[in-house]
CSV table of C-alpha atoms in Angstrom, one decimal:
chain,number,residue,atom,x,y,z
A,1,UNK,CA,103.2,101.0,69.9
A,2,UNK,CA,101.8,97.8,71.5
A,3,UNK,CA,98.0,97.7,71.7
A,4,UNK,CA,96.4,97.0,74.7
A,5,UNK,CA,94.0,94.6,75.7
A,6,UNK,CA,90.9,93.9,78.1
A,7,UNK,CA,90.0,90.6,80.3
A,8,UNK,CA,87.6,89.9,78.1
A,9,UNK,CA,89.5,89.6,75.0
A,10,UNK,CA,92.1,87.4,76.6
A,11,UNK,CA,91.6,83.2,76.5
A,12,UNK,CA,91.5,81.3,79.2
A,13,UNK,CA,95.0,80.0,78.6
A,14,UNK,CA,96.4,83.7,78.2
A,15,UNK,CA,94.4,84.7,81.4
A,16,UNK,CA,96.2,82.0,83.2
A,17,UNK,CA,99.4,82.8,82.5
A,18,UNK,CA,99.1,86.4,83.1
A,19,UNK,CA,97.7,85.9,86.2
A,20,UNK,CA,100.4,83.7,87.4
A,21,UNK,CA,103.4,85.9,85.9
A,22,UNK,CA,101.6,89.1,88.0
A,23,UNK,CA,101.2,87.1,91.1
A,24,UNK,CA,104.9,86.0,90.9
A,25,UNK,CA,106.2,89.4,90.1
A,26,UNK,CA,104.3,90.9,92.9
A,27,UNK,CA,105.8,88.2,95.5
A,28,UNK,CA,109.4,88.4,94.5
A,29,UNK,CA,110.1,91.5,92.6
A,30,UNK,CA,111.5,89.4,89.8
A,31,UNK,CA,110.9,88.9,86.1
A,32,UNK,CA,109.2,85.5,85.7
A,33,UNK,CA,110.4,82.8,83.2
A,34,UNK,CA,108.3,79.9,81.5
A,35,UNK,CA,109.8,77.4,83.2
A,36,UNK,CA,108.8,79.1,86.6
A,37,UNK,CA,105.0,79.1,85.1
A,38,UNK,CA,105.3,75.3,84.0
A,39,UNK,CA,105.9,74.2,87.5
A,40,UNK,CA,102.7,76.0,88.8
A,41,UNK,CA,100.3,73.5,87.5
A,42,UNK,CA,99.5,74.7,84.3
A,43,UNK,CA,99.4,71.8,81.9
A,44,UNK,CA,101.3,73.6,79.0
A,45,UNK,CA,105.2,73.2,78.0
A,46,UNK,CA,107.3,75.7,78.6
A,47,UNK,CA,107.6,76.5,74.9
A,48,UNK,CA,103.8,77.0,75.0
A,49,UNK,CA,103.9,79.5,77.8
A,50,UNK,CA,106.6,81.3,75.8
A,51,UNK,CA,104.3,81.8,72.8
A,52,UNK,CA,101.8,83.1,75.1
A,53,UNK,CA,104.0,85.3,77.2
A,54,UNK,CA,105.2,86.6,73.6
A,55,UNK,CA,101.6,87.5,72.7
A,56,UNK,CA,100.9,89.2,76.1
A,57,UNK,CA,103.9,91.3,75.5
A,58,UNK,CA,102.8,92.6,72.0
A,59,UNK,CA,99.6,93.4,74.0
A,60,UNK,CA,101.3,95.5,76.2
A,61,UNK,CA,100.4,93.5,78.9
A,62,UNK,CA,104.2,92.5,79.8
A,63,UNK,CA,107.7,93.3,79.3
A,64,UNK,CA,111.2,91.6,78.8
A,65,UNK,CA,113.7,93.4,80.9
A,66,UNK,CA,117.3,93.2,79.0
A,67,UNK,CA,118.7,91.4,81.7
A,68,UNK,CA,116.5,88.5,81.9
A,69,UNK,CA,114.9,86.3,79.8
A,70,UNK,CA,111.8,86.2,82.2
A,71,UNK,CA,108.7,88.9,81.8
A,72,UNK,CA,107.4,91.1,84.3
A,73,UNK,CA,103.9,93.2,84.0
A,74,UNK,CA,104.0,96.5,82.5
A,75,UNK,CA,102.0,99.5,84.4
A,76,UNK,CA,98.9,98.9,81.9
A,77,UNK,CA,99.5,94.9,82.8
A,78,UNK,CA,99.4,95.7,86.7
A,79,UNK,CA,96.3,98.0,86.1
A,80,UNK,CA,94.1,95.2,84.0
A,81,UNK,CA,95.1,92.7,86.7
A,82,UNK,CA,93.9,95.0,89.9
A,83,UNK,CA,90.8,96.0,88.1
A,84,UNK,CA,90.0,92.7,86.4
A,85,UNK,CA,91.9,89.6,87.9
A,86,UNK,CA,92.5,90.4,91.4
A,87,UNK,CA,91.0,88.6,94.2
A,88,UNK,CA,91.3,91.0,97.7
A,89,UNK,CA,91.8,89.2,100.8
A,90,UNK,CA,90.1,90.9,103.6
A,91,UNK,CA,92.7,92.1,106.4
A,92,UNK,CA,93.0,89.3,109.1
A,93,UNK,CA,91.8,89.6,112.4
A,94,UNK,CA,95.5,90.2,114.1
A,95,UNK,CA,95.7,93.2,111.4
A,96,UNK,CA,92.4,94.5,112.3
A,97,UNK,CA,93.2,94.6,115.9
A,98,UNK,CA,96.6,96.3,115.0
A,99,UNK,CA,94.7,99.1,113.2
A,100,UNK,CA,92.1,99.4,116.1
A,101,UNK,CA,94.6,99.6,119.0
A,102,UNK,CA,96.6,102.2,116.9
A,103,UNK,CA,93.6,104.7,117.0
A,104,UNK,CA,93.4,106.3,120.4
A,105,UNK,CA,89.8,108.3,120.8
A,106,UNK,CA,90.7,110.0,123.9
A,107,UNK,CA,93.2,112.6,122.3
A,108,UNK,CA,94.1,115.1,119.7
A,109,UNK,CA,92.9,113.7,116.3
A,110,UNK,CA,96.1,114.3,114.9
A,111,UNK,CA,97.6,112.1,117.3
A,112,UNK,CA,95.0,109.3,116.4
A,113,UNK,CA,95.8,110.1,112.8
A,114,UNK,CA,99.3,109.7,113.0
A,115,UNK,CA,99.0,106.5,115.0
A,116,UNK,CA,96.8,105.0,112.2
A,117,UNK,CA,99.3,106.1,109.6
A,118,UNK,CA,102.4,104.7,111.4
A,119,UNK,CA,100.3,101.1,111.8
A,120,UNK,CA,99.1,101.2,108.1
A,121,UNK,CA,103.0,101.8,107.2
A,122,UNK,CA,104.0,98.9,109.3
A,123,UNK,CA,101.3,96.4,108.1
A,124,UNK,CA,102.2,97.0,104.5
A,125,UNK,CA,105.9,98.0,104.4
A,126,UNK,CA,105.2,101.1,102.5
A,127,UNK,CA,104.9,104.6,103.5
A,128,UNK,CA,102.0,105.8,105.0
A,129,UNK,CA,100.0,108.9,104.3
A,130,UNK,CA,97.0,110.7,105.7
A,131,UNK,CA,95.4,114.1,105.0
A,132,UNK,CA,94.5,115.6,108.1
A,133,UNK,CA,91.2,117.5,107.7
A,134,UNK,CA,91.1,121.2,108.2
A,135,UNK,CA,89.0,122.0,111.3
A,136,UNK,CA,88.3,124.7,113.9
A,137,UNK,CA,88.1,123.1,117.3
A,138,UNK,CA,85.0,123.9,119.1
A,139,UNK,CA,86.1,125.3,122.3
A,140,UNK,CA,85.0,124.4,126.0
A,141,UNK,CA,87.3,125.4,128.4
A,142,UNK,CA,90.4,128.2,128.6
A,143,UNK,CA,93.1,128.3,131.3
A,144,UNK,CA,96.3,130.1,132.1
A,145,UNK,CA,98.9,128.4,134.6
A,146,UNK,CA,101.7,130.9,135.5
A,147,UNK,CA,105.5,129.8,134.3
A,148,UNK,CA,107.1,132.8,135.5
A,149,UNK,CA,106.9,136.5,135.7
A,150,UNK,CA,107.0,137.0,132.2
A,151,UNK,CA,105.3,133.6,130.9
A,152,UNK,CA,102.1,131.6,131.3
A,153,UNK,CA,100.9,128.2,129.6
A,154,UNK,CA,97.8,129.0,127.8
A,155,UNK,CA,95.7,126.1,127.8
A,156,UNK,CA,92.7,125.1,125.4
A,157,UNK,CA,90.4,122.6,126.3
A,158,UNK,CA,88.2,121.4,122.9
A,159,UNK,CA,84.6,120.0,123.2
A,160,UNK,CA,85.8,116.8,121.7
A,161,UNK,CA,88.2,116.4,125.0
A,162,UNK,CA,91.3,117.8,122.9
A,163,UNK,CA,93.8,119.6,125.2
A,164,UNK,CA,96.4,121.9,123.5
A,165,UNK,CA,98.8,124.2,125.2
A,166,UNK,CA,101.1,126.9,124.2
A,167,UNK,CA,103.3,129.3,126.1
A,168,UNK,CA,102.2,132.8,126.0
A,169,UNK,CA,104.2,135.9,126.7
A,170,UNK,CA,103.0,138.3,129.5
A,171,UNK,CA,103.1,142.1,129.7
A,172,UNK,CA,104.7,143.3,132.5
A,173,UNK,CA,103.0,143.2,136.2
A,174,UNK,CA,100.2,140.8,135.1
A,175,UNK,CA,98.7,139.2,138.5
A,176,UNK,CA,97.8,135.5,138.8
A,177,UNK,CA,94.2,137.2,139.9
A,178,UNK,CA,94.1,138.5,136.1
A,179,UNK,CA,95.2,135.3,134.4
A,180,UNK,CA,92.2,133.7,136.6
A,181,UNK,CA,89.6,136.0,135.9
A,182,UNK,CA,90.7,136.2,131.8
A,183,UNK,CA,90.2,132.4,131.9
A,184,UNK,CA,87.2,132.4,133.8
A,185,UNK,CA,85.7,135.2,131.3
A,186,UNK,CA,86.6,133.0,128.2
A,187,UNK,CA,85.4,129.7,129.4
A,188,UNK,CA,81.9,131.2,130.4
A,189,UNK,CA,81.5,133.7,127.2
A,190,UNK,CA,83.3,131.6,124.3
A,191,UNK,CA,82.4,128.1,125.4
A,192,UNK,CA,80.6,126.2,122.3
A,193,UNK,CA,82.3,128.4,120.1
A,194,UNK,CA,84.8,128.1,117.2
A,195,UNK,CA,88.3,130.1,117.8
A,196,UNK,CA,87.1,132.4,114.7
A,197,UNK,CA,83.6,133.0,116.4
A,198,UNK,CA,85.4,133.7,119.8
A,199,UNK,CA,87.5,136.4,118.3
A,200,UNK,CA,84.5,137.9,116.5
A,201,UNK,CA,82.7,137.8,120.1
A,202,UNK,CA,85.7,139.2,122.0
A,203,UNK,CA,86.1,142.0,119.1
A,204,UNK,CA,82.5,143.2,119.8
A,205,UNK,CA,82.6,143.1,123.2
A,206,UNK,CA,85.9,145.6,123.3
A,207,UNK,CA,84.2,147.7,120.6
A,208,UNK,CA,81.2,148.2,123.0
A,209,UNK,CA,83.4,149.1,125.6
A,210,UNK,CA,82.0,146.6,128.1
A,211,UNK,CA,83.7,146.5,131.4
A,212,UNK,CA,83.2,142.9,132.5
A,213,UNK,CA,87.0,142.8,132.4
A,214,UNK,CA,89.7,145.4,133.4
A,215,UNK,CA,92.1,146.3,130.6
A,216,UNK,CA,95.0,143.4,131.6
A,217,UNK,CA,92.2,140.7,131.6
A,218,UNK,CA,91.1,141.6,128.1
A,219,UNK,CA,94.4,141.9,126.9
A,220,UNK,CA,95.2,138.4,128.2
A,221,UNK,CA,91.8,137.1,126.5
A,222,UNK,CA,92.7,138.8,123.2
A,223,UNK,CA,96.2,137.1,123.4
A,224,UNK,CA,94.9,133.8,124.1
A,225,UNK,CA,92.8,133.8,121.2
A,226,UNK,CA,95.1,135.2,118.8
A,227,UNK,CA,98.0,132.4,119.8
A,228,UNK,CA,95.8,129.7,118.5
A,229,UNK,CA,94.1,131.6,115.5
A,230,UNK,CA,97.8,132.8,114.3
A,231,UNK,CA,98.6,128.9,114.6
A,232,UNK,CA,95.8,127.3,112.9
A,233,UNK,CA,97.1,127.9,109.3
A,234,UNK,CA,100.3,126.3,110.4
A,235,UNK,CA,98.5,123.0,111.6
A,236,UNK,CA,99.5,119.6,109.9
A,237,UNK,CA,97.3,119.1,107.0
A,238,UNK,CA,99.8,115.7,105.6
A,239,UNK,CA,101.3,113.4,107.7
A,240,UNK,CA,103.7,110.9,106.3
A,241,UNK,CA,105.0,107.8,108.3
A,242,UNK,CA,107.4,104.9,107.5
A,243,UNK,CA,109.4,106.0,104.7
A,244,UNK,CA,112.5,103.7,105.7
A,245,UNK,CA,110.0,100.8,104.2
A,246,UNK,CA,110.9,102.4,100.8
A,247,UNK,CA,114.8,101.5,101.2
A,248,UNK,CA,114.2,98.1,101.7
A,249,UNK,CA,116.5,95.3,100.1
A,250,UNK,CA,114.5,95.5,96.9
A,251,UNK,CA,115.0,98.8,96.7
A,252,UNK,CA,118.9,98.6,96.9
A,253,UNK,CA,119.0,97.7,93.4
A,254,UNK,CA,117.4,101.0,92.0
A,255,UNK,CA,118.7,103.4,94.7
A,256,UNK,CA,118.2,106.2,92.1
A,257,UNK,CA,114.2,105.6,92.1
A,258,UNK,CA,114.1,105.1,95.5
A,259,UNK,CA,115.9,108.6,96.0
A,260,UNK,CA,113.3,110.0,93.5
A,261,UNK,CA,110.5,108.7,95.4
A,262,UNK,CA,112.0,110.2,98.9
A,263,UNK,CA,112.5,113.5,97.2
A,264,UNK,CA,108.7,113.4,96.0
A,265,UNK,CA,107.4,112.7,99.7
A,266,UNK,CA,109.5,115.8,100.7
A,267,UNK,CA,107.2,118.0,98.2
A,268,UNK,CA,104.0,117.4,100.3
A,269,UNK,CA,102.2,119.9,98.5
A,270,UNK,CA,102.1,117.8,95.2
A,271,UNK,CA,101.0,114.9,97.2
A,272,UNK,CA,98.3,116.6,98.9
A,273,UNK,CA,97.2,118.0,95.2
A,274,UNK,CA,97.2,114.2,94.5
A,275,UNK,CA,95.2,113.1,97.6
A,276,UNK,CA,92.6,116.0,96.9
A,277,UNK,CA,91.6,113.9,93.7
A,278,UNK,CA,90.6,111.0,96.2
A,279,UNK,CA,88.5,113.2,98.1
A,280,UNK,CA,85.8,113.7,95.6
A,281,UNK,CA,84.6,110.2,95.5
A,282,UNK,CA,83.4,107.8,98.2
A,283,UNK,CA,85.5,104.6,96.6
A,284,UNK,CA,89.5,103.7,97.1
A,285,UNK,CA,91.6,105.0,94.3
A,286,UNK,CA,94.7,103.5,93.1
A,287,UNK,CA,97.5,105.5,90.9
A,288,UNK,CA,100.0,102.9,89.5
A,289,UNK,CA,103.3,104.4,88.4
A,290,UNK,CA,103.1,107.1,85.6
A,291,UNK,CA,99.2,107.0,85.8
A,292,UNK,CA,100.2,109.8,88.1
A,293,UNK,CA,102.5,112.5,87.0
A,294,UNK,CA,104.4,113.1,90.1
A,295,UNK,CA,105.3,109.6,90.3
A,296,UNK,CA,106.2,108.8,87.1
A,297,UNK,CA,109.5,108.9,87.7
A,298,UNK,CA,110.1,107.0,91.0
A,299,UNK,CA,107.4,104.2,89.3
A,300,UNK,CA,105.5,104.2,92.5
A,301,UNK,CA,101.9,103.2,93.3
A,302,UNK,CA,99.5,105.1,95.6
A,303,UNK,CA,96.5,103.6,97.4
A,304,UNK,CA,94.3,106.2,99.0
A,305,UNK,CA,90.9,105.9,100.5
A,306,UNK,CA,88.4,108.6,102.0
A,307,UNK,CA,87.3,108.9,105.5
A,308,UNK,CA,84.2,110.7,106.6
A,309,UNK,CA,83.3,113.0,109.6
A,310,UNK,CA,80.5,113.2,111.8
A,311,UNK,CA,78.2,114.3,109.2
A,312,UNK,CA,79.4,111.8,106.8
A,313,UNK,CA,81.2,114.1,104.6
A,314,UNK,CA,84.4,113.1,103.5
A,315,UNK,CA,86.9,115.2,105.6
A,316,UNK,CA,90.5,113.4,104.9
A,317,UNK,CA,92.2,110.7,102.8
A,318,UNK,CA,94.5,107.8,104.5
A,319,UNK,CA,96.7,105.6,102.2
A,320,UNK,CA,99.8,104.3,101.4
A,321,UNK,CA,103.2,105.0,98.7
A,322,UNK,CA,105.1,102.3,97.3
A,323,UNK,CA,106.7,100.6,94.7
A,324,UNK,CA,104.5,99.5,92.0
A,325,UNK,CA,105.4,95.8,93.2
A,326,UNK,CA,102.7,95.7,95.8
A,327,UNK,CA,100.9,93.0,97.2
A,328,UNK,CA,97.5,94.8,95.9
A,329,UNK,CA,95.2,92.2,97.0
A,330,UNK,CA,96.2,92.5,100.6
A,331,UNK,CA,97.0,96.0,101.2
A,332,UNK,CA,93.8,97.7,99.6
A,333,UNK,CA,91.6,96.2,101.7
A,334,UNK,CA,93.8,97.0,104.6
A,335,UNK,CA,93.7,100.6,103.7
A,336,UNK,CA,89.8,100.6,103.1
A,337,UNK,CA,89.3,99.0,106.7
A,338,UNK,CA,91.8,102.0,108.2
A,339,UNK,CA,89.5,104.7,106.2
A,340,UNK,CA,86.5,102.9,107.9
A,341,UNK,CA,88.0,102.8,111.3
A,342,UNK,CA,89.0,106.7,111.1
A,343,UNK,CA,85.2,107.4,109.8
A,344,UNK,CA,83.9,105.7,113.1
A,345,UNK,CA,86.5,107.4,115.5
A,346,UNK,CA,85.5,111.0,113.6
A,347,UNK,CA,81.6,110.4,114.7
């Protein structure tokens, strides 16, 4: 088994050759030969470069594919480069504006998270992912809009301005007056409460047999709360956008690996388990290839950054999934900036 090295163990010549091999590979996706490196300004002959590349291969930092005389970084080499040599490039003003423009403040938080993920996917040419915080909306107002004799549209307005609609089946003979009475009662009694708190308050009202409402209006209030309470567990907790980026021209050479990655993206629970690991810290986390068991077959990398809610606690994670041949120096700061933008939105 090849040994591994730290940056401090490499001399200047080895460090320069290693950096150029990695940067060229990340740019082209192709193994890099000694002749290519010799044309990039190093005062070394191709033969000397080949010797250095051989040394780096023995250290487990480079590998030589069977079909090429060139070298490419191993996952260990990529980790060494990302942790010790990479110079991150801040997002450009255009990239910052694109990320900020995609995050609309007035609307359901899931829409803002989805838009941010789609923008991040487009800019990084990876699949964008975001873990949505599990949260109960604080209620401000309820309404019922009749659709026909047996159905109404139940409308919930949250304190944050979000509006959600659900079609509610009605008992036979419910009058528009009962709908209006139930909506006024719910808005007055349950404004400022979460769904769970509103359900508990209504149960107490009914148990105490208070008669502020007639029976049909009480039934409507119970139905109106239940339709959201039952739906809460089905709220999306993971949004994935831009899977098509994983099927670009470079993926065509390895369709099996691309297929495995797309299958892994369908197994959202496993990805959620991975992202929950990023919830624990305050910094961006980078998983390269087989460093994470989930993506060991497809050889994919994950960059994930936590974002925070109004109280400063980490509530979710945003990031990208793509091939190990990522432009880490560009994508990592982009993911960081998206997380910071989402944190400002959540305040």
